[in-house]
Coordinates of C-alpha atoms in Angstrom, one line a residue:
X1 CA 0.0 0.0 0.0
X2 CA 1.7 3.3 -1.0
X3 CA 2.4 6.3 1.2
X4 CA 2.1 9.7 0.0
X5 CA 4.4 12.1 1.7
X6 CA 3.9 15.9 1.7
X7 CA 3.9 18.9 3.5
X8 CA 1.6 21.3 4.4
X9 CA 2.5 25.1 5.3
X10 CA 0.6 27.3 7.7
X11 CA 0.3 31.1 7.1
X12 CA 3.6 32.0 9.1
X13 CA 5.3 29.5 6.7
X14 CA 5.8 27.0 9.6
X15 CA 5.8 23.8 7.8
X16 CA 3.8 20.0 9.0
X17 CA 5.4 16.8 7.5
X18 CA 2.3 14.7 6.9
X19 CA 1.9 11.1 5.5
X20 CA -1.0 9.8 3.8
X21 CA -2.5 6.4 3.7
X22 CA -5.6 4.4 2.1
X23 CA -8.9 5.1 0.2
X24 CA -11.6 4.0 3.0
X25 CA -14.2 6.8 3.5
X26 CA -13.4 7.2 7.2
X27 CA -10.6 9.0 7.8
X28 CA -7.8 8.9 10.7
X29 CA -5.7 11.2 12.3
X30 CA -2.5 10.1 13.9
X31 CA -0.2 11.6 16.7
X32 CA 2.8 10.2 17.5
X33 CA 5.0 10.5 21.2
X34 CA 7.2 12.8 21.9
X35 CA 10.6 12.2 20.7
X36 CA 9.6 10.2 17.9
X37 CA 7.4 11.0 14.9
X38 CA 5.1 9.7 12.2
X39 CA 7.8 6.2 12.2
X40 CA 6.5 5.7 15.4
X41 CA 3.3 4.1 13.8
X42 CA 5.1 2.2 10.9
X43 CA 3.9 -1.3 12.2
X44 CA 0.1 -0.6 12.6
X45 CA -0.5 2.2 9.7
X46 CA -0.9 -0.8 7.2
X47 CA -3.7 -2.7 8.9
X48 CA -5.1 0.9 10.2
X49 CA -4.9 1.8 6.5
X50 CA -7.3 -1.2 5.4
X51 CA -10.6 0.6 7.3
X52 CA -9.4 4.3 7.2
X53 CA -7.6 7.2 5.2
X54 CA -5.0 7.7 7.2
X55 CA -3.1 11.0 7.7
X56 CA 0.0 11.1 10.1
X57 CA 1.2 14.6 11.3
X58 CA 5.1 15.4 12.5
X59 CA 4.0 18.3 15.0
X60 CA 6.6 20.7 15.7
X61 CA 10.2 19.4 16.9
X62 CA 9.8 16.3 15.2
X63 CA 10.8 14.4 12.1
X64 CA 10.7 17.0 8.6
X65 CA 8.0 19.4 10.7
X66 CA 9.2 23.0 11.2
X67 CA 11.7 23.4 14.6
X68 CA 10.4 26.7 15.9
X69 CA 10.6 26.7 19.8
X70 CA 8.5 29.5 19.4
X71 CA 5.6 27.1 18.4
X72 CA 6.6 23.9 21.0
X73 CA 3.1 24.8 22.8
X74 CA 0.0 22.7 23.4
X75 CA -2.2 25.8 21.9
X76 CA -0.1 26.3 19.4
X77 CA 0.4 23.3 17.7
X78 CA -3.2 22.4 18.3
X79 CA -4.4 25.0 15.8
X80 CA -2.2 24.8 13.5
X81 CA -3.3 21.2 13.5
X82 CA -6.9 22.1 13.1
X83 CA -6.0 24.1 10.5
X84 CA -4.2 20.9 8.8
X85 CA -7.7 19.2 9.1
X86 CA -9.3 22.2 7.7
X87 CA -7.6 22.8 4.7
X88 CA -6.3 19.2 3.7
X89 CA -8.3 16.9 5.8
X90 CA -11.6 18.2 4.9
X91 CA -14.0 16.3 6.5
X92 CA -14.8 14.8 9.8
X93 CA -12.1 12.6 11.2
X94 CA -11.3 10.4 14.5
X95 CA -8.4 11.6 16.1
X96 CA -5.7 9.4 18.1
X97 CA -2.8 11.1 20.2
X98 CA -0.2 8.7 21.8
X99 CA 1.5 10.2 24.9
X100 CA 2.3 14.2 24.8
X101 CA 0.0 13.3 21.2
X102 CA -2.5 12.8 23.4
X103 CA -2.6 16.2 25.1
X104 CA -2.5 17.4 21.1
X105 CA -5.5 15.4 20.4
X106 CA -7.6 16.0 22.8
X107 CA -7.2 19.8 22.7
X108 CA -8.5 19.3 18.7
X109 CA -11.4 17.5 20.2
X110 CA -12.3 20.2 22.6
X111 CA -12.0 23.1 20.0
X112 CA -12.5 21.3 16.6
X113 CA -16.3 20.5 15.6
X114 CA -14.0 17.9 12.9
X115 CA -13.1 15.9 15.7
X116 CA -15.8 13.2 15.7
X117 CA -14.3 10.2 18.0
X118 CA -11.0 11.1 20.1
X119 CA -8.6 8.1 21.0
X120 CA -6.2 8.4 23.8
X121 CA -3.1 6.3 23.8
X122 CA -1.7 6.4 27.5
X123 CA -1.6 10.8 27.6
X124 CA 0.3 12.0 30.8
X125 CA -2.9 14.0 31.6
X126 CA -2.2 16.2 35.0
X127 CA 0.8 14.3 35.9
X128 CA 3.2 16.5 33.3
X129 CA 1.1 19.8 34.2
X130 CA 3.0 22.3 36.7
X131 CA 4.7 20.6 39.9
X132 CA 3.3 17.4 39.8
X133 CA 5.8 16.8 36.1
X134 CA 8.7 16.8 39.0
X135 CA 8.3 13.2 39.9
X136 CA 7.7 11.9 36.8
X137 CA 9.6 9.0 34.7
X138 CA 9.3 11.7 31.8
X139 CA 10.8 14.6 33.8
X140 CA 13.8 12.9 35.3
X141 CA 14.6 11.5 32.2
X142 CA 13.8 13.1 28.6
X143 CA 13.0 16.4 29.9
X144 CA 16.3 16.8 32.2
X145 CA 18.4 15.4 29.4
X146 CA 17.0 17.7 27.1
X147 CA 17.3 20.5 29.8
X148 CA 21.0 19.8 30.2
X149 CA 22.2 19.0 26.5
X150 CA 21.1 22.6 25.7
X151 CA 23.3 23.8 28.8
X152 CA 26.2 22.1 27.3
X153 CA 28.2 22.8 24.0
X154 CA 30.7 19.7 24.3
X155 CA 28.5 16.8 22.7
X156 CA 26.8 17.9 19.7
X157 CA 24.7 14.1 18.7
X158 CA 21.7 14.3 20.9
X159 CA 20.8 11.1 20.3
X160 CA 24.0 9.5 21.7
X161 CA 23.6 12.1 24.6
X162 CA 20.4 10.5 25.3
X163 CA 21.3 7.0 25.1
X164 CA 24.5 8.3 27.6
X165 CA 22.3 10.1 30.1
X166 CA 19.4 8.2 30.2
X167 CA 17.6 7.7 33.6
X168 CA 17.2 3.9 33.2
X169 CA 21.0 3.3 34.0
X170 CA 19.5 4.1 37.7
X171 CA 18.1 0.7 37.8
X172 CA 21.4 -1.1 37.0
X173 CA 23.1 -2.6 39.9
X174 CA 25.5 -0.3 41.6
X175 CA 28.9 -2.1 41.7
X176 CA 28.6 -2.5 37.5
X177 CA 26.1 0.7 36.1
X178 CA 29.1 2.7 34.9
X179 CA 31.0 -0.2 33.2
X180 CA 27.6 -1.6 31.3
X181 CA 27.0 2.4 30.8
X182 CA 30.1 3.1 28.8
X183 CA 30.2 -0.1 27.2
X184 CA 26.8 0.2 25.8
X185 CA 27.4 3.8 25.1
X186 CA 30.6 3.1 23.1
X187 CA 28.4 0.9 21.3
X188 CA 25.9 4.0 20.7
X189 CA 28.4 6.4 19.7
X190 CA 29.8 3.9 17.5
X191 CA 26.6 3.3 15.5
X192 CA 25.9 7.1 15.6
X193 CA 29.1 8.0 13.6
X194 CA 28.8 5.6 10.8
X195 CA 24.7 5.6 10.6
X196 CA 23.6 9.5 11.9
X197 CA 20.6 9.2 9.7
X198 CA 19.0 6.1 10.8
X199 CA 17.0 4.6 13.9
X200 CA 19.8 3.7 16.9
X201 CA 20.8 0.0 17.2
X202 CA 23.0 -0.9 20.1
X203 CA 24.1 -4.3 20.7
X204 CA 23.0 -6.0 23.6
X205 CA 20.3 -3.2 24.4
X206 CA 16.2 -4.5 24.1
X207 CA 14.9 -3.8 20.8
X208 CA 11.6 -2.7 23.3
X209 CA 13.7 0.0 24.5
X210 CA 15.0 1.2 21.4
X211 CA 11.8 1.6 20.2
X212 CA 11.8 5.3 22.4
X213 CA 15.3 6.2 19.8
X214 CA 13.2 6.1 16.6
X215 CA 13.0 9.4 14.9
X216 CA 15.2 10.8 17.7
X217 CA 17.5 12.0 15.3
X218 CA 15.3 14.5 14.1
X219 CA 14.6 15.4 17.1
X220 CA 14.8 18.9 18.6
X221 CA 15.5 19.0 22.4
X222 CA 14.1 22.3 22.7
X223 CA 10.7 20.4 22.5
X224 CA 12.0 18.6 25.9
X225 CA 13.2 21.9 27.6
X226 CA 9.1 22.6 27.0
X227 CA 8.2 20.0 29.1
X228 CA 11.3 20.9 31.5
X229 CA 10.0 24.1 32.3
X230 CA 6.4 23.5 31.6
X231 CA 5.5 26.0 28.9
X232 CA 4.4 23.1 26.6
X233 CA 0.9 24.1 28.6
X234 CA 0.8 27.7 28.1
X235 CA -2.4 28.8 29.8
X236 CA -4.4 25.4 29.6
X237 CA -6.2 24.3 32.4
X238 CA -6.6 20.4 31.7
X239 CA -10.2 20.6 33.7
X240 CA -11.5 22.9 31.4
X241 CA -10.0 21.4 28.0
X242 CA -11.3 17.7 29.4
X243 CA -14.9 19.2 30.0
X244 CA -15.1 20.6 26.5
X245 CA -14.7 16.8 24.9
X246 CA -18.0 15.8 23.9
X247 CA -17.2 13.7 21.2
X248 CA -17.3 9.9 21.7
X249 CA -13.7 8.9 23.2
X250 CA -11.0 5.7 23.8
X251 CA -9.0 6.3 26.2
X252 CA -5.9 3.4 26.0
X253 CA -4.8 3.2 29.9
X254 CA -1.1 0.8 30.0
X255 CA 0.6 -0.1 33.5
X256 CA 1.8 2.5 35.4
X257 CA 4.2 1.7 38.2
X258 CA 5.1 3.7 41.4
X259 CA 9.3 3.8 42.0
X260 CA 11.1 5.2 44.9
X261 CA 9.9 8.1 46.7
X262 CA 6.9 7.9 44.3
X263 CA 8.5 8.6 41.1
X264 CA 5.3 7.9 38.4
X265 CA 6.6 5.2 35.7
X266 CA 3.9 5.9 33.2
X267 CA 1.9 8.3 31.9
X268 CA -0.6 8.9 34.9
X269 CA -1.8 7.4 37.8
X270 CA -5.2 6.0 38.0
X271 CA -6.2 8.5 40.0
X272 CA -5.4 10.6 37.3
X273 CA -7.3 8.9 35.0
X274 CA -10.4 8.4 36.7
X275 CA -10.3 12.2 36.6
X276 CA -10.0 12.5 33.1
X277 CA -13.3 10.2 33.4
X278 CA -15.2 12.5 35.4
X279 CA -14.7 15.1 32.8
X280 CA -15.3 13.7 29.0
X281 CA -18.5 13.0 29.1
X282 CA -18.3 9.8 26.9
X283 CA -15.3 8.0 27.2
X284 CA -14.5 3.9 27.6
X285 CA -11.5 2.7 28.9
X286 CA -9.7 0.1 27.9
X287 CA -6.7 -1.1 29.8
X288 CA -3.7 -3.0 28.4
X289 CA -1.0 -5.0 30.4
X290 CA 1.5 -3.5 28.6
X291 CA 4.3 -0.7 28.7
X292 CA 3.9 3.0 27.3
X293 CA 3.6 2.2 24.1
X294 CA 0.9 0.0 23.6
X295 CA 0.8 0.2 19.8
X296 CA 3.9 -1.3 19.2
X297 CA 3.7 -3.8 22.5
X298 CA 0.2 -4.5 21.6
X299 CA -0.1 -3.9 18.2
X300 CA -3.1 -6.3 17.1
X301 CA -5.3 -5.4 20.1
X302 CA -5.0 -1.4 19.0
X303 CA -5.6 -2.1 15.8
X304 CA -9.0 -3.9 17.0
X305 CA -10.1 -1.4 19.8
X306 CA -9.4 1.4 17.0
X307 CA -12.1 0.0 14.7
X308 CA -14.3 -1.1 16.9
X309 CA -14.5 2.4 18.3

């Protein structure tokens, strides 16, 4: 099944990367994670493409989308996004948002009429708004590496940064973290020199885990430092945008584990999602015994919760 590739350009010339997918009368919006971008979807867009049209949008910061940190905001990128559905969408369309995608989509569902079913792959909603972000998995490690590869001008490869600096090597046993850390790294660096342009491998490392490197490389940590300092959010108030949904929503819930001294490894907390329940009025939630990326971990069951939506 072919993939059409373009680009579309708002009115300040910022420019979304889109991909386009399938002839089915329905059409399908897709957000990818943060860090990633359109790629991210590469092993269900096929199958997804069999009962949709499927359009997959680079937001800002990501993969051949426009790096403006002027425009790494949930309001702005939201808009311009509606705009996208607007003026090449044309027509009604379900909407899916996986992680900080999530917070994306669902402010399209709360200002777009277009918007007519809203799927939420495992967003971080509450938990990466103001101080709660602090003892998060996502602040302690994306966000802080992104905050402190921007304070330093030594390493220039942010993926390899990354992969250096990443606050996994915490859970490594103490008496051999920094021998597996610059082993593995050497192995990263290695790979980074001869392939810049392509996906990280590193030997010995979980392909699971290498999942989170794809599209890294094009990548702007800027879009991190957003979530660092919190201005990702603007002005949003979550319960406000959450009580404007009134379109018929999925929200995708995987496990969420509490670490030491309560550090949330996950998106949210179930407290945090039954809260999200209390404010869109019709949502279903459908859990999955999985990790954060439940597309890729549980590819056919998203495939099957998406159309039966």
């Amino acid at each position: 099944m072919k993939i059409h590739n373009a680009q579309y350009k708002i009115d300040d010339s910022s420019i979304l990367n889109y991909y386009e997918v399938g002839t089915a009368k329905n059409k399908l919006l897709l957000l990818h994670a943060q860090g990633t971008n359109s790629c991210s979807f590469d092993n269900v867009v096929t199958k997804l493409a069999k009962h949709y049209h499927v359009y997959l949008v680079d937001y800002y910061g990501h993969g051949k989308s426009s790096h403006n940190p002027e425009k790494y905001n949930l309001v702005s990128i939201g808009n311009d996004i509606i705009d996208f559905i607007e003026n090449v969408i044309c027509d009604s369309v379900a909407v899916l948002g996986h992680s900080s995608g999530g917070l994306i989509a669902a402010y399209i569902a709360a200002q777009s009429p277009r918007c007519i079913k809203l799927i939420l792959e495992d967003p971080p909603f509450f938990s990466s708004w103001g101080e709660r972000r602090y003892n998060t998995y996502n602040y302690k490690d994306l966000s802080s590496v992104c905050h402190n590869f921007l304070l330093q001008d030594e390493e220039k490869d942010f993926v390899y940064y990354y992969f250096k600096n990443q606050y996994c090597w915490n859970f490594f046993p103490d008496e051999s973290r920094e021998t597996v850390r610059e082993k593995l790294s050497g192995f990263a660096l290695k790979y980074r020199t001869k392939h810049p342009d392509k996906n990280l491998k590193v030997l010995f490392w979980p392909k699971k885990f290498l999942e989170g490197f794809n599209g890294l490389q094009y990548y702007d940590p800027h879009f991190g430092e957003a979530f660092y300092n919190d201005s990702f959010n603007d002005t949003v108030d979550y319960n406000d945008l959450l009580s404007k949904i009134k379109c018929k929503t999925l929200f995708m819930k995987a496990n969420t584990t509490i670490g030491e001294n309560g550090l949330l490894q996950g998106a949210l907390s179930d407290e945090d999602l039954q809260r999200v329940n209390s404010l869109i009025e019709n949502m279903k939630i459908q859990r999955f015994d999985c990790g954060h990326g439940i597309h890729t971990e549980k590819a056919n069951q998203f495939v099957e919760a998406i159309i039966q939506i």
